[in-house]
Amino acid sequence: MDHIETLTRYTASFVDELMKSGITDVVISPGSRSTPLALTFTEYPSIKEWVIIDERSAAFFALGLAKQSNRPVALVCTSGTAAANYFPAIVEAHYSRVPLIVLTADRPHELRDVGAPQAIEQFKLYGDYTKWFHEMALPEASPQMLSYARNKAARSVYMAQEGNPGPVHLNFPFREPLTPDFSLEDIWGDRGTSEYLQTQSVNPVMDGKKRLAEEQIKQLAEKFGNGRKGLIVCGPQNDSKLAAAVTELAGKLGIPILADPLSQVRTGSHRKDQVIEGYDAFLRNKHVREQLSPDYIIRFGAMPVSKAYLFYMKESNTVKQYVVENYTGYREPTGNVTEFIFADPVLLCHDLAAASGETAADTEWLNKWQEMNRISKKHLMGGMEAAITEGEAVRGLSKVIPEHSILYVGNSMAIRDVDTFLMTTEKPVSILANRGANGIDGMVSSGAGAAAAGRPVTLLLGDLSFFHDMNGLLAAKHYGLNITILLVNNNGGGIFSFLPQANDKKHFEALFGTPVNIEFEKAISMYGGTYALAKTEEQLKEHLQTGYQHEGLSVIEVKTDRAENVDWHRQKWYEIEQEILQEKD
């Protein structure tokens, strides 16, 4: 058997097994050394290939696609710095628990560390940010080695999803020539006449959910019952079933739920009478926080976005906190007294609700949170400025965003304004963000990747995030993806205007404000998108609704002033604090 046939059968067996293990999408960046993988994926009939030229954009595209579809996505690139450009998205995937199958091509061993071109050290290139690394053997076509290729493919898909999902990395050394021969017979592997063997993975896996024992549930129910002043906190997480389960539990315990916008608890048809979404506004005041000391806190998901909640937690450092994780993990940045519960959150909520029975809830405790929330919402949702503000942009967006669509939110000010101004709604809208490492890079590509999963996407982000990843627009243009971008342009890093750095007038603009002074309309035109400028909240809603009727890329820009934005936000917070404190007096 010659080299080309060996290469073809080895690579085809690997790709075929990825599909049988559940892979439906691959994101490919062009390159020479990755030719065997790129061509084989493209030739394979049951895997959709997405060709993204820039590797950094490609990795974030795959991240968004995997996050929205809730299944692993494969990535393919050539050797050298192409693989290094995956790093930011792999870091984000690690921390936000998104499954990626990273397949990097490499020089064969004899061309490493000898000055050969495009050869860098790719062994465990991503360090501990991948759940599993494997250096693939050089292609062979013996039955044992074809079985080896299949086993590694199946294992990579399992490892990416096992426990807390995340990225895995396989490195493929390939010798030239690199072009497979797809005219060969049975290149995808002859696995006999059995339908099971033809369609199933060589290593099928049954994996169950963690569930606490009955005695453990009983102990927890006793701690949470008897009218104690408890608090449920739902941070960023993507399980669509949690909302109904956690609101059921809150109803049984008679306690409030602080719902982060990324918790999927603010949107949908479940009950929301105990959901508190305005907490970031009223927990900013120390005197208000002092009125709200709980007996215990149960947290689902990651740490919430809100810095005001972080202050509240630090001041509640003697309060027992229970952090629920699906499998394992230590997401508790405050250092407070914490008991970790490793169990499926939905099953845990159902079991606790069943064990709690009819509890004597402290209605005054729940009423206090609900009243503060009512006051916050009145001020946050009331009034309309002559020129649109950043908070009003989120408010307007929430009113017109289509049902069953995706809101993908950028970091810095964008996610904080969503936290403050996105209120509970019956609309079934999923809200996603890259809150693993909280970077502003790759946001356009992530939004485009989410749109590739099939549902329309609204991407909300600031001008620096947009500038940082404008090449992500190419995927939207090339594939005709339905994505509407709400671009909030305050000409710089608006989040820094809220921080102490803003007091340094000498260096602030150069180091933190960083205005880019770009006419984004021209860039949008270059990528074939439609553009509109909204000057009021009503105009924004009209432009968004028009954009939602448009196939492909639409961008609506809102221009704001950073200094005015700070004053407007602080005035809202002040009004909320004053009414709450006056009611207390």
Coordinates of C-alpha atoms in Angstrom, one line a residue:
M1 CA 0.0 0.0 0.0
D2 CA 1.5 3.3 -1.0
H3 CA 1.8 6.5 1.0
I4 CA -1.3 8.2 -0.5
E5 CA -3.6 5.2 0.1
T6 CA -2.3 5.0 3.7
L7 CA -2.9 8.6 4.3
T8 CA -6.4 8.5 2.8
R9 CA -7.6 5.5 4.8
Y10 CA -6.1 6.7 8.1
T11 CA -7.6 10.2 7.8
A12 CA -10.9 8.9 6.5
S13 CA -11.3 6.5 9.3
F14 CA -10.7 9.3 11.8
V15 CA -13.2 11.6 10.2
D16 CA -15.9 8.9 9.8
E17 CA -15.6 8.1 13.4
L18 CA -16.0 11.7 14.5
M19 CA -19.3 11.8 12.6
K20 CA -20.5 8.5 14.2
S21 CA -19.6 10.0 17.6
G22 CA -21.8 13.0 17.0
I23 CA -19.8 15.7 15.2
T24 CA -21.9 17.5 12.6
D25 CA -19.8 20.7 12.0
V26 CA -16.2 21.5 11.3
V27 CA -14.5 24.9 11.0
I28 CA -11.6 24.8 8.6
S29 CA -8.9 27.5 8.1
P30 CA -6.9 27.1 4.9
G31 CA -3.3 25.8 4.9
S32 CA -1.0 23.2 3.3
R33 CA -0.1 20.8 6.0
S34 CA -3.7 20.3 7.1
T35 CA -4.7 19.3 3.5
P36 CA -5.5 15.6 4.5
L37 CA -7.9 16.7 7.2
A38 CA -9.4 19.6 5.3
L39 CA -10.1 17.7 2.1
T40 CA -11.4 14.6 3.9
F41 CA -13.8 16.6 6.0
T42 CA -15.0 18.4 2.9
E43 CA -15.5 15.2 1.0
Y44 CA -17.4 13.6 3.9
P45 CA -21.1 13.8 3.1
S46 CA -22.5 14.1 6.7
I47 CA -20.4 16.9 8.1
K48 CA -21.0 20.6 7.4
E49 CA -17.7 22.4 6.8
W50 CA -17.3 26.2 7.5
V51 CA -14.3 27.8 5.9
I52 CA -13.0 30.7 8.0
I53 CA -9.7 32.2 6.7
D54 CA -8.4 33.7 10.0
E55 CA -7.7 31.1 12.7
R56 CA -8.5 33.4 15.6
S57 CA -11.9 34.2 14.0
A58 CA -12.4 30.5 13.1
A59 CA -11.9 29.4 16.7
F60 CA -14.4 31.9 18.1
F61 CA -16.8 31.0 15.3
A62 CA -16.6 27.4 16.4
L63 CA -17.0 28.5 20.1
G64 CA -20.3 30.3 19.3
L65 CA -21.6 27.5 17.2
A66 CA -20.8 24.9 19.9
K67 CA -22.3 27.1 22.6
Q68 CA -25.5 27.6 20.8
S69 CA -25.9 24.0 19.4
N70 CA -24.8 22.4 22.7
R71 CA -22.6 19.9 20.9
P72 CA -18.9 19.7 20.1
V73 CA -17.5 21.4 17.0
A74 CA -14.3 20.4 15.3
L75 CA -11.5 22.9 14.3
V76 CA -8.9 22.2 11.6
C77 CA -5.8 24.4 10.9
T78 CA -2.3 24.0 9.5
S79 CA 1.0 24.0 11.5
G80 CA 2.9 26.9 13.1
T81 CA 1.4 30.2 14.3
A82 CA -2.0 29.2 12.7
A83 CA -2.5 26.9 15.7
A84 CA -1.3 29.6 18.1
N85 CA -4.1 31.9 16.9
Y86 CA -6.6 29.4 18.4
F87 CA -5.4 30.1 21.9
P88 CA -7.8 32.9 23.0
A89 CA -10.9 31.0 22.0
I90 CA -9.5 27.8 23.6
V91 CA -9.0 29.7 26.9
E92 CA -12.6 31.0 26.7
A93 CA -13.9 27.5 25.9
H94 CA -12.0 26.1 28.9
Y95 CA -13.5 28.6 31.4
S96 CA -17.0 28.7 29.9
R97 CA -17.1 24.9 29.5
V98 CA -17.7 24.7 25.7
P99 CA -16.7 21.4 23.9
L100 CA -14.3 21.9 21.0
I101 CA -12.3 19.2 19.1
V102 CA -9.1 21.0 18.1
L103 CA -7.2 19.3 15.2
T104 CA -3.9 20.8 14.4
A105 CA -1.7 19.6 11.5
D106 CA 2.0 19.4 12.2
R107 CA 5.4 18.7 10.5
P108 CA 6.5 15.0 10.9
H109 CA 9.0 14.4 13.7
E110 CA 12.1 14.6 11.5
L111 CA 11.2 18.2 10.5
R112 CA 10.8 19.5 14.1
D113 CA 13.5 21.5 15.9
V114 CA 15.7 21.6 12.8
G115 CA 14.8 25.0 11.3
A116 CA 12.1 23.7 9.0
P117 CA 9.6 26.4 7.9
Q118 CA 6.3 26.8 9.8
A119 CA 7.3 24.3 12.5
I120 CA 6.8 25.3 16.1
E121 CA 6.5 23.3 19.3
Q122 CA 2.8 22.1 19.2
F123 CA 3.1 19.3 21.8
K124 CA 0.6 20.3 24.5
L125 CA 0.5 23.8 22.9
Y126 CA -2.5 24.9 24.9
G127 CA -1.2 23.6 28.2
D128 CA -3.9 22.9 30.9
Y129 CA -6.6 24.7 28.9
T130 CA -7.5 21.5 27.1
K131 CA -9.1 18.6 28.9
W132 CA -7.0 16.1 26.9
F133 CA -4.1 16.2 24.5
H134 CA -3.0 13.4 22.1
E135 CA -0.1 13.4 19.6
M136 CA -1.5 11.2 16.8
A137 CA 0.7 8.6 15.2
L138 CA 2.0 9.0 11.7
P139 CA -0.6 7.6 9.3
E140 CA -0.6 3.8 8.8
A141 CA -3.4 1.7 7.2
S142 CA -3.1 -1.6 9.0
P143 CA -6.3 -2.8 10.7
Q144 CA -4.8 -2.1 14.1
M145 CA -3.9 1.5 13.1
L146 CA -7.2 2.3 11.5
S147 CA -8.8 1.0 14.7
Y148 CA -6.4 3.3 16.6
A149 CA -7.5 6.3 14.5
R150 CA -11.2 5.5 15.2
N151 CA -10.6 5.0 18.9
K152 CA -8.9 8.4 19.3
A153 CA -11.7 10.1 17.3
A154 CA -14.4 8.6 19.5
R155 CA -12.4 9.4 22.7
S156 CA -11.9 13.0 21.7
V157 CA -15.7 13.5 21.3
Y158 CA -16.4 11.8 24.6
M159 CA -13.7 13.7 26.5
A160 CA -14.9 17.1 25.1
Q161 CA -18.3 16.4 26.7
E162 CA -17.4 14.3 29.7
G163 CA -18.1 16.0 33.0
N164 CA -17.7 19.7 32.6
P165 CA -17.3 20.2 28.8
G166 CA -14.3 21.8 27.3
P167 CA -11.7 21.7 24.4
V168 CA -9.5 18.7 23.5
H169 CA -6.5 18.8 21.3
L170 CA -5.2 16.3 18.8
N171 CA -2.0 17.0 16.9
F172 CA -1.5 15.3 13.5
P173 CA 2.0 14.9 12.0
F174 CA 1.7 14.5 8.2
R175 CA 4.4 13.7 5.6
E176 CA 4.2 14.9 2.0
P177 CA 2.6 14.3 -0.4
L178 CA -0.6 15.5 1.4
T179 CA -3.4 15.0 -1.0
P180 CA -5.8 12.0 -0.4
D181 CA -7.2 9.9 -3.1
F182 CA -11.0 9.7 -2.7
S183 CA -11.4 7.3 -5.7
L184 CA -10.2 4.4 -3.5
E185 CA -12.8 1.9 -2.5
D186 CA -14.2 1.7 1.0
I187 CA -12.1 4.6 2.3
W188 CA -14.7 5.2 5.1
G189 CA -14.2 1.7 6.4
D190 CA -16.0 -1.6 5.8
R191 CA -17.7 -2.4 9.0
G192 CA -19.7 -5.3 7.8
T193 CA -23.5 -5.5 7.1
S194 CA -24.6 -4.7 10.6
E195 CA -26.7 -1.5 10.7
Y196 CA -25.5 -0.9 14.2
L197 CA -21.8 -1.0 13.2
Q198 CA -22.4 1.2 10.2
T199 CA -24.0 4.0 12.2
Q200 CA -22.6 3.8 15.8
S201 CA -19.3 4.7 17.3
V202 CA -16.7 2.1 18.0
N203 CA -16.8 3.2 21.6
P204 CA -20.4 4.1 22.5
V205 CA -20.7 5.6 26.0
M206 CA -23.5 5.6 28.6
D207 CA -23.1 8.5 31.0
G208 CA -25.5 9.2 33.8
K209 CA -26.4 12.3 35.9
K210 CA -25.3 12.9 39.4
R211 CA -28.0 12.8 42.0
L212 CA -27.8 13.1 45.8
A213 CA -29.0 10.3 48.0
E214 CA -32.3 10.6 49.8
E215 CA -30.7 11.2 53.2
Q216 CA -28.5 14.0 51.8
I217 CA -31.6 15.7 50.3
K218 CA -33.4 15.4 53.6
Q219 CA -30.5 17.1 55.4
L220 CA -30.4 20.0 52.9
A221 CA -34.2 20.4 53.1
E222 CA -34.0 20.8 56.9
K223 CA -31.3 23.5 56.5
F224 CA -33.3 25.4 54.0
G225 CA -36.7 25.2 55.6
N226 CA -38.4 26.4 58.8
G227 CA -38.9 30.0 57.6
R228 CA -35.3 30.8 57.2
K229 CA -34.3 33.8 55.1
G230 CA -32.7 32.0 52.1
L231 CA -31.6 33.3 48.8
I232 CA -31.2 31.5 45.5
V233 CA -28.7 33.0 43.0
C234 CA -28.6 31.8 39.4
G235 CA -25.5 32.8 37.5
P236 CA -24.4 32.2 33.9
Q237 CA -25.4 28.7 32.7
N238 CA -27.1 27.2 29.6
D239 CA -29.4 24.5 30.8
S240 CA -32.8 25.5 29.5
K241 CA -34.5 23.2 32.0
L242 CA -33.2 24.9 35.1
A243 CA -35.5 27.9 35.0
A244 CA -38.7 25.9 35.6
A245 CA -37.0 23.7 38.2
V246 CA -35.4 26.5 40.2
T247 CA -38.5 28.6 40.3
E248 CA -40.4 25.6 41.6
L249 CA -37.9 25.2 44.4
A250 CA -38.1 28.9 45.2
G251 CA -41.9 28.7 45.4
K252 CA -41.6 25.9 47.9
L253 CA -39.1 27.7 50.1
G254 CA -40.7 31.1 49.7
I255 CA -37.4 32.9 48.9
P256 CA -36.2 35.2 46.1
I257 CA -34.1 34.3 43.1
L258 CA -31.4 36.7 41.9
A259 CA -31.3 35.9 38.2
D260 CA -28.2 36.9 36.2
P261 CA -29.2 37.7 32.5
L262 CA -27.1 34.7 31.4
S263 CA -28.9 32.3 33.7
Q264 CA -31.8 31.8 31.2
V265 CA -34.2 32.5 34.1
R266 CA -35.2 36.0 33.1
T267 CA -36.8 34.8 29.8
G268 CA -39.3 32.1 29.0
S269 CA -42.7 30.9 30.1
H270 CA -41.9 29.7 33.7
R271 CA -43.2 31.6 36.7
K272 CA -41.2 34.7 37.6
D273 CA -43.0 36.3 40.6
Q274 CA -40.0 35.5 42.8
V275 CA -37.4 36.4 40.2
I276 CA -35.4 39.5 41.2
E277 CA -33.6 41.1 38.2
G278 CA -33.0 44.6 39.4
Y279 CA -30.6 43.6 42.2
D280 CA -27.5 45.1 40.6
A281 CA -29.1 48.6 40.9
F282 CA -30.1 48.5 44.5
L283 CA -27.3 46.4 45.9
R284 CA -24.8 49.2 45.0
N285 CA -25.7 51.0 48.3
K286 CA -24.1 49.7 51.5
H287 CA -27.1 50.7 53.6
V288 CA -29.4 48.8 51.4
R289 CA -27.2 45.7 51.5
E290 CA -27.2 45.8 55.3
Q291 CA -31.0 45.4 55.2
L292 CA -30.8 42.2 53.2
S293 CA -28.6 39.8 55.3
P294 CA -29.6 36.2 54.4
D295 CA -29.4 33.0 56.5
Y296 CA -28.1 31.0 53.5
I297 CA -27.4 31.3 49.8
I298 CA -27.8 28.6 47.2
R299 CA -26.0 29.4 43.9
F300 CA -26.5 27.7 40.5
G301 CA -24.2 28.4 37.6
A302 CA -21.1 30.6 37.5
M303 CA -20.5 33.8 39.6
P304 CA -23.0 36.5 38.4
V305 CA -21.8 39.4 36.3
S306 CA -22.9 42.0 38.9
K307 CA -20.1 43.7 40.9
A308 CA -22.7 45.0 43.3
Y309 CA -23.6 41.3 44.0
L310 CA -19.9 40.6 44.6
F311 CA -19.8 43.4 47.2
Y312 CA -22.9 41.9 48.8
M313 CA -21.2 38.5 49.0
K314 CA -18.0 39.8 50.5
E315 CA -20.0 41.5 53.2
S316 CA -21.9 38.3 53.8
N317 CA -18.8 36.3 54.4
T318 CA -20.2 34.5 57.5
V319 CA -23.3 33.4 55.7
K320 CA -23.3 29.7 54.6
Q321 CA -23.2 29.4 50.8
Y322 CA -24.1 26.3 48.8
V323 CA -22.6 26.2 45.3
V324 CA -24.2 23.7 42.9
E325 CA -22.0 22.2 40.2
N326 CA -22.9 19.5 37.7
Y327 CA -19.8 17.5 38.2
T328 CA -16.9 19.3 39.7
G329 CA -15.3 22.7 39.8
Y330 CA -14.4 25.5 42.2
R331 CA -16.0 28.7 40.9
E332 CA -16.1 30.7 44.1
P333 CA -14.0 33.9 43.9
T334 CA -15.0 35.5 47.2
G335 CA -13.4 32.9 49.5
N336 CA -16.6 32.7 51.7
V337 CA -17.6 29.7 53.7
T338 CA -18.9 27.4 51.0
E339 CA -20.3 23.9 50.7
F340 CA -20.1 22.5 47.2
I341 CA -23.0 20.3 46.0
F342 CA -21.9 18.2 43.0
A343 CA -25.2 17.0 41.4
D344 CA -27.4 17.7 38.4
P345 CA -29.0 21.1 39.2
V346 CA -32.4 20.3 37.7
L347 CA -32.7 17.0 39.6
L348 CA -31.5 18.6 42.8
C349 CA -34.2 21.3 42.5
H350 CA -36.9 18.7 42.0
D351 CA -35.7 16.6 44.9
L352 CA -35.4 19.5 47.3
A353 CA -38.8 20.8 46.3
A354 CA -40.4 17.4 46.9
A355 CA -38.6 17.1 50.3
S356 CA -39.5 20.6 51.5
G357 CA -43.2 20.0 51.7
E358 CA -45.2 23.0 52.9
T359 CA -42.7 25.3 54.7
A360 CA -43.5 28.3 56.8
A361 CA -41.8 30.9 54.6
D362 CA -40.7 34.3 55.9
T363 CA -43.0 36.4 53.7
E364 CA -41.5 39.7 55.0
W365 CA -38.1 38.6 53.6
L366 CA -39.4 37.9 50.2
N367 CA -41.6 41.0 50.1
K368 CA -38.7 43.2 51.0
W369 CA -36.7 41.9 47.9
Q370 CA -39.8 42.2 45.7
E371 CA -40.5 45.8 46.8
M372 CA -36.9 46.9 46.2
N373 CA -37.0 45.2 42.8
R374 CA -40.3 47.0 41.9
I375 CA -38.7 50.4 42.8
S376 CA -35.6 49.6 40.7
K377 CA -37.6 48.6 37.7
K378 CA -39.8 51.7 37.9
H379 CA -36.8 53.9 37.6
L380 CA -34.8 51.8 35.2
M381 CA -37.7 51.4 32.8
G382 CA -39.2 54.9 33.2
G383 CA -38.6 58.0 31.2
M384 CA -37.1 58.5 27.7
E385 CA -34.2 60.8 26.9
A386 CA -34.0 63.0 23.8
A387 CA -30.9 61.3 22.7
I388 CA -30.7 57.5 23.3
T389 CA -28.6 56.2 26.1
E390 CA -26.8 52.9 26.4
G391 CA -29.3 51.6 28.9
E392 CA -32.2 52.7 26.7
A393 CA -30.6 50.8 23.8
V394 CA -30.9 47.6 25.8
R395 CA -34.4 48.5 26.9
G396 CA -35.5 49.1 23.3
L397 CA -33.8 45.9 22.1
S398 CA -35.6 43.8 24.7
K399 CA -39.0 45.0 23.5
V400 CA -38.6 44.0 19.9
I401 CA -36.2 41.1 19.8
P402 CA -37.9 38.1 18.2
E403 CA -39.1 35.1 20.0
H404 CA -37.0 31.9 19.7
S405 CA -33.9 34.0 18.8
I406 CA -30.5 34.4 20.4
L407 CA -29.1 37.5 22.1
Y408 CA -25.3 37.3 22.1
V409 CA -23.8 39.9 24.4
G410 CA -20.3 41.4 24.4
N411 CA -18.3 42.1 27.5
S412 CA -17.5 45.3 29.3
M413 CA -20.5 47.8 29.3
A414 CA -22.7 45.6 27.0
I415 CA -23.2 42.8 29.5
R416 CA -23.5 45.1 32.4
D417 CA -26.3 47.1 30.7
V418 CA -28.1 43.9 29.9
D419 CA -27.7 42.9 33.5
T420 CA -29.3 46.2 34.6
F421 CA -31.9 46.8 31.9
L422 CA -33.1 43.4 30.6
M423 CA -36.2 42.6 32.7
T424 CA -38.1 39.4 32.9
T425 CA -40.1 38.5 29.8
E426 CA -42.3 35.7 28.5
K427 CA -40.4 35.7 25.3
P428 CA -38.4 32.5 24.8
V429 CA -35.0 34.1 24.1
S430 CA -31.6 32.5 24.8
I431 CA -28.9 34.9 26.1
L432 CA -25.3 34.0 25.5
A433 CA -21.9 35.6 26.2
N434 CA -18.3 34.8 26.4
R435 CA -18.0 35.1 30.2
G436 CA -15.4 32.5 30.8
A437 CA -12.4 34.8 30.4
N438 CA -14.5 37.9 29.8
G439 CA -12.4 39.1 26.9
I440 CA -13.6 41.5 24.1
D441 CA -11.8 39.5 21.4
G442 CA -13.7 37.3 19.0
M443 CA -17.2 38.6 19.7
V444 CA -18.3 39.1 16.1
S445 CA -17.1 35.7 15.2
S446 CA -18.8 34.1 18.2
G447 CA -22.1 35.7 17.2
A448 CA -21.7 34.6 13.6
G449 CA -21.0 31.0 14.9
A450 CA -24.1 31.1 17.0
A451 CA -26.1 32.2 13.9
A452 CA -24.7 29.2 12.0
A453 CA -26.6 26.9 14.3
G454 CA -29.8 28.1 12.5
R455 CA -31.6 30.6 14.8
P456 CA -31.4 34.3 14.2
V457 CA -28.9 36.2 16.4
T458 CA -28.8 39.7 17.8
L459 CA -25.3 40.6 18.7
L460 CA -25.0 43.5 21.2
L461 CA -21.5 44.9 21.7
G462 CA -19.4 48.1 21.9
D463 CA -17.3 49.8 19.4
L464 CA -13.9 48.4 20.7
S465 CA -15.3 44.8 20.6
F466 CA -16.6 45.4 17.1
F467 CA -13.3 46.9 15.9
H468 CA -11.3 44.1 17.5
D469 CA -13.1 41.4 15.4
M470 CA -14.3 43.1 12.3
N471 CA -12.9 40.2 10.2
G472 CA -15.6 38.1 11.8
L473 CA -18.1 39.8 9.5
L474 CA -16.6 37.8 6.6
A475 CA -18.3 34.6 7.8
A476 CA -21.7 36.4 7.9
K477 CA -21.2 37.7 4.4
H478 CA -19.9 34.5 2.9
Y479 CA -22.6 32.2 4.4
G480 CA -25.5 34.7 4.4
L481 CA -26.0 34.3 8.2
N482 CA -28.9 36.0 9.8
I483 CA -27.3 38.3 12.3
T484 CA -28.4 41.7 13.5
I485 CA -25.7 43.7 15.3
L486 CA -26.6 46.5 17.8
L487 CA -23.4 48.5 17.9
V488 CA -23.1 50.8 20.8
N489 CA -20.4 53.3 19.9
N490 CA -19.1 55.5 22.7
N491 CA -15.8 55.9 20.8
G492 CA -13.7 54.0 23.3
G493 CA -13.7 51.8 26.4
G494 CA -16.8 53.0 28.2
I495 CA -16.4 50.7 31.1
F496 CA -13.2 52.5 32.2
S497 CA -15.2 55.7 32.7
F498 CA -16.9 54.0 35.7
L499 CA -13.5 53.1 37.3
P500 CA -11.0 55.1 39.3
Q501 CA -8.7 55.3 36.3
A502 CA -11.1 58.0 34.9
N503 CA -9.7 60.4 37.5
D504 CA -6.3 60.4 35.8
K505 CA -7.1 63.2 33.2
K506 CA -3.5 63.2 31.9
H507 CA -3.3 59.6 30.6
F508 CA -6.9 58.4 30.7
E509 CA -7.8 58.8 27.0
A510 CA -4.6 57.3 25.6
L511 CA -4.5 54.3 27.9
F512 CA -8.1 53.6 28.8
G513 CA -10.5 55.7 26.8
T514 CA -8.7 54.6 23.5
P515 CA -11.0 56.3 21.0
V516 CA -10.7 54.7 17.5
N517 CA -12.6 57.4 15.5
I518 CA -13.8 55.0 12.8
E519 CA -16.8 55.4 10.5
F520 CA -18.1 51.9 10.9
E521 CA -20.7 52.3 8.2
K522 CA -18.0 52.0 5.6
A523 CA -16.7 48.7 7.0
I524 CA -20.2 47.3 7.2
S525 CA -20.8 48.2 3.5
M526 CA -17.5 46.4 2.7
Y527 CA -18.9 43.2 4.1
G528 CA -22.3 43.6 2.3
G529 CA -24.4 44.5 5.4
T530 CA -27.2 47.0 5.8
Y531 CA -26.6 49.9 8.1
A532 CA -28.8 52.3 10.1
L533 CA -28.0 55.0 12.8
A534 CA -30.5 55.2 15.6
K535 CA -30.7 58.5 17.6
T536 CA -33.6 57.7 19.8
E537 CA -35.1 54.6 21.5
E538 CA -38.1 54.7 19.1
Q539 CA -35.8 54.9 16.1
L540 CA -33.8 52.0 17.4
K541 CA -36.8 49.8 17.7
E542 CA -37.9 50.7 14.2
H543 CA -34.4 50.0 12.8
L544 CA -34.2 46.7 14.7
Q545 CA -37.5 45.5 13.4
T546 CA -36.5 46.4 9.9
G547 CA -33.2 44.5 10.4
Y548 CA -35.0 41.4 11.6
Q549 CA -36.9 41.3 8.3
H550 CA -33.6 41.5 6.4
E551 CA -31.9 38.3 5.3
G552 CA -28.2 38.4 6.2
L553 CA -26.1 41.0 8.1
S554 CA -27.8 44.1 9.5
V555 CA -26.0 46.7 11.8
I556 CA -27.8 49.4 13.8
E557 CA -25.4 51.9 15.4
V558 CA -26.1 53.9 18.5
K559 CA -23.7 56.8 19.3
T560 CA -23.3 57.9 22.9
D561 CA -21.0 60.0 25.0
R562 CA -18.9 58.2 27.7
A563 CA -19.1 61.0 30.3
E564 CA -22.8 61.5 29.8
N565 CA -23.4 57.8 30.0
V566 CA -21.7 57.6 33.4
D567 CA -23.8 60.5 34.8
W568 CA -27.0 59.0 33.4
H569 CA -26.3 55.6 35.0
R570 CA -25.3 57.1 38.4
Q571 CA -28.5 59.3 38.4
K572 CA -30.6 56.2 38.0
W573 CA -28.8 54.4 40.8
Y574 CA -29.1 57.4 43.0
E575 CA -32.9 57.7 42.5
I576 CA -33.4 54.1 43.3
E577 CA -31.3 54.3 46.5
Q578 CA -33.1 57.4 47.7
E579 CA -36.6 55.9 47.3
I580 CA -35.6 52.6 48.9
L581 CA -33.9 54.3 51.9
Q582 CA -36.8 56.8 52.3
E583 CA -39.3 54.0 52.4
K584 CA -37.2 52.3 55.1
D585 CA -37.2 55.5 57.2

